[in-house]
mmCIF file of C-alpha atoms and ligand atoms in Angstrom:
data_model
loop_
_atom_site.group_PDB
_atom_site.id
_atom_site.type_symbol
_atom_site.label_atom_id
_atom_site.label_comp_id
_atom_site.label_asym_id
_atom_site.label_seq_id
_atom_site.Cartn_x
_atom_site.Cartn_y
_atom_site.Cartn_z
ATOM 1 C CA UNK G 20 0.000 0.000 0.000
ATOM 2 C CA UNK G 21 1.492 3.299 -1.099
ATOM 3 C CA UNK G 22 0.793 6.381 0.999
ATOM 4 C CA UNK G 23 0.798 8.786 -1.924
ATOM 5 C CA UNK G 24 -1.820 6.733 -3.782
ATOM 6 C CA UNK G 25 -4.093 6.336 -0.748
ATOM 7 C CA UNK G 26 -6.803 8.456 0.826
ATOM 8 C CA UNK G 27 -6.798 9.484 4.485
ATOM 9 C CA UNK G 28 -9.677 7.097 5.145
ATOM 10 C CA UNK G 29 -7.607 4.242 3.744
ATOM 11 C CA UNK G 30 -4.724 5.212 6.032
ATOM 12 C CA UNK G 31 -7.109 5.253 9.011
ATOM 13 C CA UNK G 32 -8.340 1.798 8.044
ATOM 14 C CA UNK G 33 -4.724 0.570 7.746
ATOM 15 C CA UNK G 34 -4.021 1.865 11.255
ATOM 16 C CA UNK G 35 -6.719 -0.447 12.582
ATOM 17 C CA UNK G 36 -4.600 -3.440 11.606
ATOM 18 C CA UNK G 37 -1.022 -2.079 11.776
ATOM 19 C CA UNK G 38 0.811 0.846 13.316
ATOM 20 C CA UNK G 39 3.983 0.218 11.337
ATOM 21 C CA UNK G 40 5.178 2.029 8.275
ATOM 22 C CA UNK G 41 8.084 1.738 5.840
ATOM 23 C CA UNK G 42 9.880 4.945 4.878
ATOM 24 C CA UNK G 43 12.270 4.784 1.901
ATOM 25 C CA UNK G 44 15.165 7.225 2.206
ATOM 26 C CA UNK G 45 17.975 7.843 -0.270
ATOM 27 C CA UNK G 46 19.970 10.685 -1.704
ATOM 28 C CA UNK G 47 20.310 12.815 -4.834
ATOM 29 C CA UNK G 48 24.017 12.741 -5.585
ATOM 30 C CA UNK G 49 26.613 12.005 -8.215
ATOM 31 C CA UNK G 50 27.364 8.326 -8.801
ATOM 32 C CA UNK G 51 30.368 8.479 -11.087
ATOM 33 C CA UNK G 52 30.358 8.682 -14.895
ATOM 34 C CA UNK G 53 27.814 5.869 -15.428
ATOM 35 C CA UNK G 54 25.665 5.972 -12.264
ATOM 36 C CA UNK G 55 22.399 7.895 -12.108
ATOM 37 C CA UNK G 56 22.166 10.830 -9.702
ATOM 38 C CA UNK G 57 19.012 9.282 -8.253
ATOM 39 C CA UNK G 58 20.642 5.868 -7.660
ATOM 40 C CA UNK G 59 20.293 5.860 -3.873
ATOM 41 C CA UNK G 60 16.626 6.801 -3.723
ATOM 42 C CA UNK G 61 15.713 4.777 -6.819
ATOM 43 C CA UNK G 62 17.043 1.621 -5.127
ATOM 44 C CA UNK G 63 15.519 2.389 -1.715
ATOM 45 C CA UNK G 64 12.135 3.226 -3.221
ATOM 46 C CA UNK G 65 11.831 0.131 -5.416
ATOM 47 C CA UNK G 66 13.001 -2.213 -2.659
ATOM 48 C CA UNK G 67 10.730 -0.558 -0.072
ATOM 49 C CA UNK G 68 7.697 -0.885 -2.337
ATOM 50 C CA UNK G 69 8.428 -4.547 -3.015
ATOM 51 C CA UNK G 70 8.897 -5.220 0.717
ATOM 52 C CA UNK G 71 5.641 -3.363 1.390
ATOM 53 C CA UNK G 72 3.797 -5.528 -1.117
ATOM 54 C CA UNK G 73 5.128 -8.750 0.386
ATOM 55 C CA UNK G 74 4.424 -7.753 3.986
ATOM 56 C CA UNK G 75 1.198 -5.813 3.346
ATOM 57 C CA UNK G 76 2.832 -2.700 4.828
ATOM 58 C CA UNK G 77 2.160 0.945 4.143
ATOM 59 C CA UNK G 78 5.078 2.612 2.315
ATOM 60 C CA UNK G 79 5.412 6.391 2.503
ATOM 61 C CA UNK G 80 6.601 8.736 -0.197
ATOM 62 C CA UNK G 81 10.351 8.494 -0.692
ATOM 63 C CA UNK G 82 12.702 10.895 1.049
ATOM 64 C CA UNK G 83 14.788 11.614 -2.032
ATOM 65 C CA UNK G 84 17.250 14.046 -0.453
ATOM 66 C CA UNK G 85 19.892 12.828 1.961
ATOM 67 C CA UNK G 86 23.118 13.926 3.590
ATOM 68 C CA UNK G 87 25.483 14.212 0.624
ATOM 69 C CA UNK G 88 27.738 17.129 1.603
ATOM 70 C CA UNK G 89 30.855 15.300 0.379
ATOM 71 C CA UNK G 90 29.392 14.927 -3.139
ATOM 72 C CA UNK G 91 28.555 18.604 -3.587
ATOM 73 C CA UNK G 92 31.726 19.176 -5.622
ATOM 74 C CA UNK G 93 29.914 17.434 -8.513
ATOM 75 C CA UNK G 94 27.156 19.014 -10.613
ATOM 76 C CA UNK G 95 23.609 17.983 -9.781
ATOM 77 C CA UNK G 96 24.136 16.820 -6.213
ATOM 78 C CA UNK G 97 21.545 18.176 -3.778
ATOM 79 C CA UNK G 98 22.414 17.724 -0.100
ATOM 80 C CA UNK G 99 20.704 18.297 3.211
ATOM 81 C CA UNK G 100 23.111 19.223 5.989
ATOM 82 C CA UNK G 101 23.192 16.660 8.832
ATOM 83 C CA UNK G 102 21.299 19.082 11.087
ATOM 84 C CA UNK G 103 18.602 19.686 8.435
ATOM 85 C CA UNK G 104 18.135 15.989 7.695
ATOM 86 C CA UNK G 105 17.860 15.226 11.426
ATOM 87 C CA UNK G 106 14.967 17.697 11.639
ATOM 88 C CA UNK G 107 13.316 16.296 8.503
ATOM 89 C CA UNK G 108 13.407 12.726 9.852
ATOM 90 C CA UNK G 109 12.131 13.894 13.213
ATOM 91 C CA UNK G 110 9.234 15.804 11.600
ATOM 92 C CA UNK G 111 8.250 12.873 9.384
ATOM 93 C CA UNK G 112 8.047 10.590 12.421
ATOM 94 C CA UNK G 113 6.282 13.226 14.533
ATOM 95 C CA UNK G 114 3.618 13.754 11.850
ATOM 96 C CA UNK G 115 2.870 10.057 11.448
ATOM 97 C CA UNK G 116 3.028 9.377 15.198
ATOM 98 C CA UNK G 117 0.184 11.879 15.666
ATOM 99 C CA UNK G 118 -2.058 9.556 13.685
ATOM 100 C CA UNK G 119 -1.126 6.481 15.681
ATOM 101 C CA UNK G 120 1.909 5.065 13.894
ATOM 102 C CA UNK G 121 4.544 3.809 16.337
ATOM 103 C CA UNK G 122 6.906 1.562 14.319
ATOM 104 C CA UNK G 123 9.048 3.274 11.706
ATOM 105 C CA UNK G 124 11.184 1.185 9.390
ATOM 106 C CA UNK G 125 13.602 3.331 7.413
ATOM 107 C CA UNK G 126 14.683 1.516 4.278
ATOM 108 C CA UNK G 127 17.891 3.316 3.447
ATOM 109 C CA UNK G 128 19.847 3.549 0.203
ATOM 110 C CA UNK G 129 22.740 5.800 1.233
ATOM 111 C CA UNK G 130 25.626 5.267 3.655
ATOM 112 C CA UNK G 131 25.875 9.002 4.389
ATOM 113 C CA UNK G 132 22.421 8.903 5.994
ATOM 114 C CA UNK G 133 23.273 6.299 8.638
ATOM 115 C CA UNK G 134 24.827 8.521 11.305
ATOM 116 C CA UNK G 135 22.106 11.131 10.808
ATOM 117 C CA UNK G 136 19.290 8.579 11.096
ATOM 118 C CA UNK G 137 20.770 7.277 14.348
ATOM 119 C CA UNK G 138 21.058 10.796 15.736
ATOM 120 C CA UNK G 139 17.455 11.520 14.764
ATOM 121 C CA UNK G 140 16.273 8.270 16.413
ATOM 122 C CA UNK G 141 17.848 9.342 19.708
ATOM 123 C CA UNK G 142 16.034 12.677 19.574
ATOM 124 C CA UNK G 143 12.760 11.006 18.602
ATOM 125 C CA UNK G 144 12.940 8.520 21.514
ATOM 126 C CA UNK G 145 13.369 11.406 23.948
ATOM 127 C CA UNK G 146 10.258 13.128 22.645
ATOM 128 C CA UNK G 147 8.117 10.088 21.756
ATOM 129 C CA UNK G 148 8.901 7.267 24.204
ATOM 130 C CA UNK G 149 6.364 4.843 22.642
ATOM 131 C CA UNK G 150 7.936 5.054 19.207
ATOM 132 C CA UNK G 151 10.456 2.598 17.809
ATOM 133 C CA UNK G 152 12.572 3.131 14.725
ATOM 134 C CA UNK G 153 14.618 0.616 12.761
ATOM 135 C CA UNK G 154 17.223 1.187 10.098
ATOM 136 C CA UNK G 155 17.486 -1.252 7.185
ATOM 137 C CA UNK G 156 20.352 -0.616 4.762
ATOM 138 C CA UNK G 157 19.484 -2.608 1.646
ATOM 139 C CA UNK G 158 23.090 -3.486 0.764
ATOM 140 C CA UNK G 159 24.138 -4.558 4.255
ATOM 141 C CA UNK G 160 23.487 -8.204 5.084
ATOM 142 C CA UNK G 161 25.779 -11.213 5.174
ATOM 143 C CA UNK G 162 23.980 -12.824 2.239
ATOM 144 C CA UNK G 163 24.258 -9.646 0.200
ATOM 145 C CA UNK G 164 27.961 -9.194 0.965
ATOM 146 C CA UNK G 165 28.482 -12.775 -0.134
ATOM 147 C CA UNK G 166 26.622 -12.345 -3.423
ATOM 148 C CA UNK G 167 28.374 -9.071 -4.205
ATOM 149 C CA UNK G 168 31.773 -10.654 -3.527
ATOM 150 C CA UNK G 169 30.913 -13.499 -5.896
ATOM 151 C CA UNK G 170 29.813 -11.091 -8.607
ATOM 152 C CA UNK G 171 32.418 -8.334 -8.319
ATOM 153 C CA UNK G 172 35.281 -9.569 -6.128
ATOM 154 C CA UNK G 173 37.333 -6.632 -4.883
ATOM 155 C CA UNK G 174 35.880 -4.227 -7.457
ATOM 156 C CA UNK G 175 32.696 -3.397 -5.559
ATOM 157 C CA UNK G 176 34.324 -0.387 -3.872
ATOM 158 C CA UNK G 177 32.473 2.093 -1.671
ATOM 159 C CA UNK G 178 30.609 4.466 -3.947
ATOM 160 C CA UNK G 179 29.058 4.209 -7.417
ATOM 161 C CA UNK G 180 29.360 0.485 -6.831
ATOM 162 C CA UNK G 181 28.554 -2.073 -9.528
ATOM 163 C CA UNK G 182 25.832 -3.514 -7.273
ATOM 164 C CA UNK G 183 23.840 -0.289 -6.924
ATOM 165 C CA UNK G 184 24.382 0.599 -10.588
ATOM 166 C CA UNK G 185 23.166 -2.892 -11.557
ATOM 167 C CA UNK G 186 19.951 -2.410 -9.563
ATOM 168 C CA UNK G 187 19.211 0.878 -11.364
ATOM 169 C CA UNK G 188 19.984 -0.787 -14.721
ATOM 170 C CA UNK G 189 17.428 -3.467 -13.916
ATOM 171 C CA UNK G 190 14.823 -0.908 -12.792
ATOM 172 C CA UNK G 191 15.456 1.697 -15.515
ATOM 173 C CA UNK G 192 16.878 -0.114 -18.556
ATOM 174 C CA UNK G 193 16.145 2.930 -20.743
ATOM 175 C CA UNK G 194 18.511 5.076 -18.675
ATOM 176 C CA UNK G 195 21.619 2.898 -18.817
ATOM 177 C CA UNK G 196 24.716 5.039 -19.417
ATOM 178 C CA UNK G 197 28.051 4.256 -20.912
ATOM 179 C CA UNK G 198 31.212 6.286 -20.450
ATOM 180 C CA UNK G 199 34.920 5.531 -20.413
ATOM 181 C CA UNK G 200 36.151 4.566 -16.932
ATOM 182 C CA UNK G 201 39.824 4.821 -16.094
ATOM 183 C CA UNK G 202 41.381 1.560 -14.904
ATOM 184 C CA UNK G 203 43.058 3.132 -11.920
ATOM 185 C CA UNK G 204 40.747 4.257 -9.191
ATOM 186 C CA UNK G 205 41.618 5.430 -5.704
ATOM 187 C CA UNK G 206 40.952 2.463 -3.397
ATOM 188 C CA UNK G 207 40.665 4.326 -0.122
ATOM 189 C CA UNK G 208 37.419 5.421 1.494
ATOM 190 C CA UNK G 209 38.385 8.542 3.419
ATOM 191 C CA UNK G 210 36.017 11.471 3.263
ATOM 192 C CA UNK G 211 36.861 15.073 4.167
ATOM 193 C CA UNK G 212 35.706 18.283 2.443
ATOM 194 C CA UNK G 213 33.815 18.300 -0.891
ATOM 195 C CA UNK G 214 36.904 19.841 -2.559
ATOM 196 C CA UNK G 215 39.160 17.146 -1.129
ATOM 197 C CA UNK G 216 36.672 14.461 -2.170
ATOM 198 C CA UNK G 217 36.815 15.594 -5.783
ATOM 199 C CA UNK G 218 40.632 15.641 -5.703
ATOM 200 C CA UNK G 219 40.792 12.152 -4.227
ATOM 201 C CA UNK G 220 38.030 10.634 -6.362
ATOM 202 C CA UNK G 221 38.162 12.705 -9.574
ATOM 203 C CA UNK G 222 35.374 10.946 -11.493
ATOM 204 C CA UNK G 223 33.223 10.390 -8.394
ATOM 205 C CA UNK G 224 33.805 6.654 -7.930
ATOM 206 C CA UNK G 225 35.322 5.325 -4.716
ATOM 207 C CA UNK G 226 37.272 2.168 -5.492
ATOM 208 C CA UNK G 227 34.515 0.749 -7.683
ATOM 209 C CA UNK G 228 34.250 -0.649 -11.172
ATOM 210 C CA UNK G 229 30.628 -0.086 -12.200
ATOM 211 C CA UNK G 230 31.334 -1.358 -15.736
ATOM 212 C CA UNK G 231 30.883 -4.856 -14.242
ATOM 213 C CA UNK G 232 27.195 -4.153 -13.592
ATOM 214 C CA UNK G 233 24.596 -5.975 -15.693
ATOM 215 C CA UNK G 234 20.805 -6.048 -15.748
ATOM 216 C CA UNK G 235 20.877 -9.725 -14.749
ATOM 217 C CA UNK G 236 23.028 -9.014 -11.676
ATOM 218 C CA UNK G 237 20.686 -6.139 -10.866
ATOM 219 C CA UNK G 238 17.703 -8.481 -10.804
ATOM 220 C CA UNK G 239 19.573 -10.944 -8.556
ATOM 221 C CA UNK G 240 20.672 -8.214 -6.135
ATOM 222 C CA UNK G 241 17.220 -6.613 -6.115
ATOM 223 C CA UNK G 242 15.495 -9.898 -5.334
ATOM 224 C CA UNK G 243 17.937 -10.839 -2.583
ATOM 225 C CA UNK G 244 17.598 -7.417 -0.965
ATOM 226 C CA UNK G 245 13.807 -7.794 -0.896
ATOM 227 C CA UNK G 246 14.127 -11.174 0.803
ATOM 228 C CA UNK G 247 16.570 -9.794 3.390
ATOM 229 C CA UNK G 248 14.552 -6.666 4.100
ATOM 230 C CA UNK G 249 11.281 -8.572 4.428
ATOM 231 C CA UNK G 250 12.992 -10.621 7.147
ATOM 232 C CA UNK G 251 14.302 -7.496 8.858
ATOM 233 C CA UNK G 252 10.876 -5.833 8.720
ATOM 234 C CA UNK G 253 9.101 -8.890 10.129
ATOM 235 C CA UNK G 254 11.741 -9.169 12.815
ATOM 236 C CA UNK G 255 11.100 -5.538 13.728
ATOM 237 C CA UNK G 256 7.341 -6.162 14.002
ATOM 238 C CA UNK G 257 7.908 -9.245 16.164
ATOM 239 C CA UNK G 258 10.193 -7.372 18.580
ATOM 240 C CA UNK G 259 8.895 -7.324 22.131
HETATM 241 NI NI1 LIG T 27 24.916 5.194 -3.742
#
């Protein structure tokens, strides 16, 4: 059930049977020469909607902007500062909690959001003691790490990864890009200022080789992430 395609009466009816909601959150940021700027929210949104379908959960509109300060040296990146994003997350939860929601599952597509989400959760728990939040990063499970290692070995890297690019290729085959990628790519993962980021990672990739991505891999990764996140969501609901 998708919030943006529902009426308020339908949301009230949903609340009679569940007080849990899935919130997809991503980012709008550069993903190297072949990755779409929407990669992080495209992945989070599609996975969240599939998890929602399987678990009969309400899925909110996608939070498409995330904390991407370090990518702002590249054209097209839109970032919320950590302090702004903390307030946004807090306000989203506060709004929905007013209506009776008390379990918030954030299905996240961007590593830069993790620290901010955890900060926001702490603030939310202080204000709304009956609320529980859970963070589900779609790429982070043992099974997923295993699959990605099988597919891409040590070329997965940290940003503009073949796995996330593959998922967008599967979801948006008409928007697949091709561009020359230099063989040598900085393998470290340190992040300082936006200027320093661009110097260190000149084409936007961090240790990754997204030219390995294929539509078929994307389907495999997408389907595994749904399976893993359905488990995490059900585990969250079953928590005492
Ligand atoms: Ni990404």
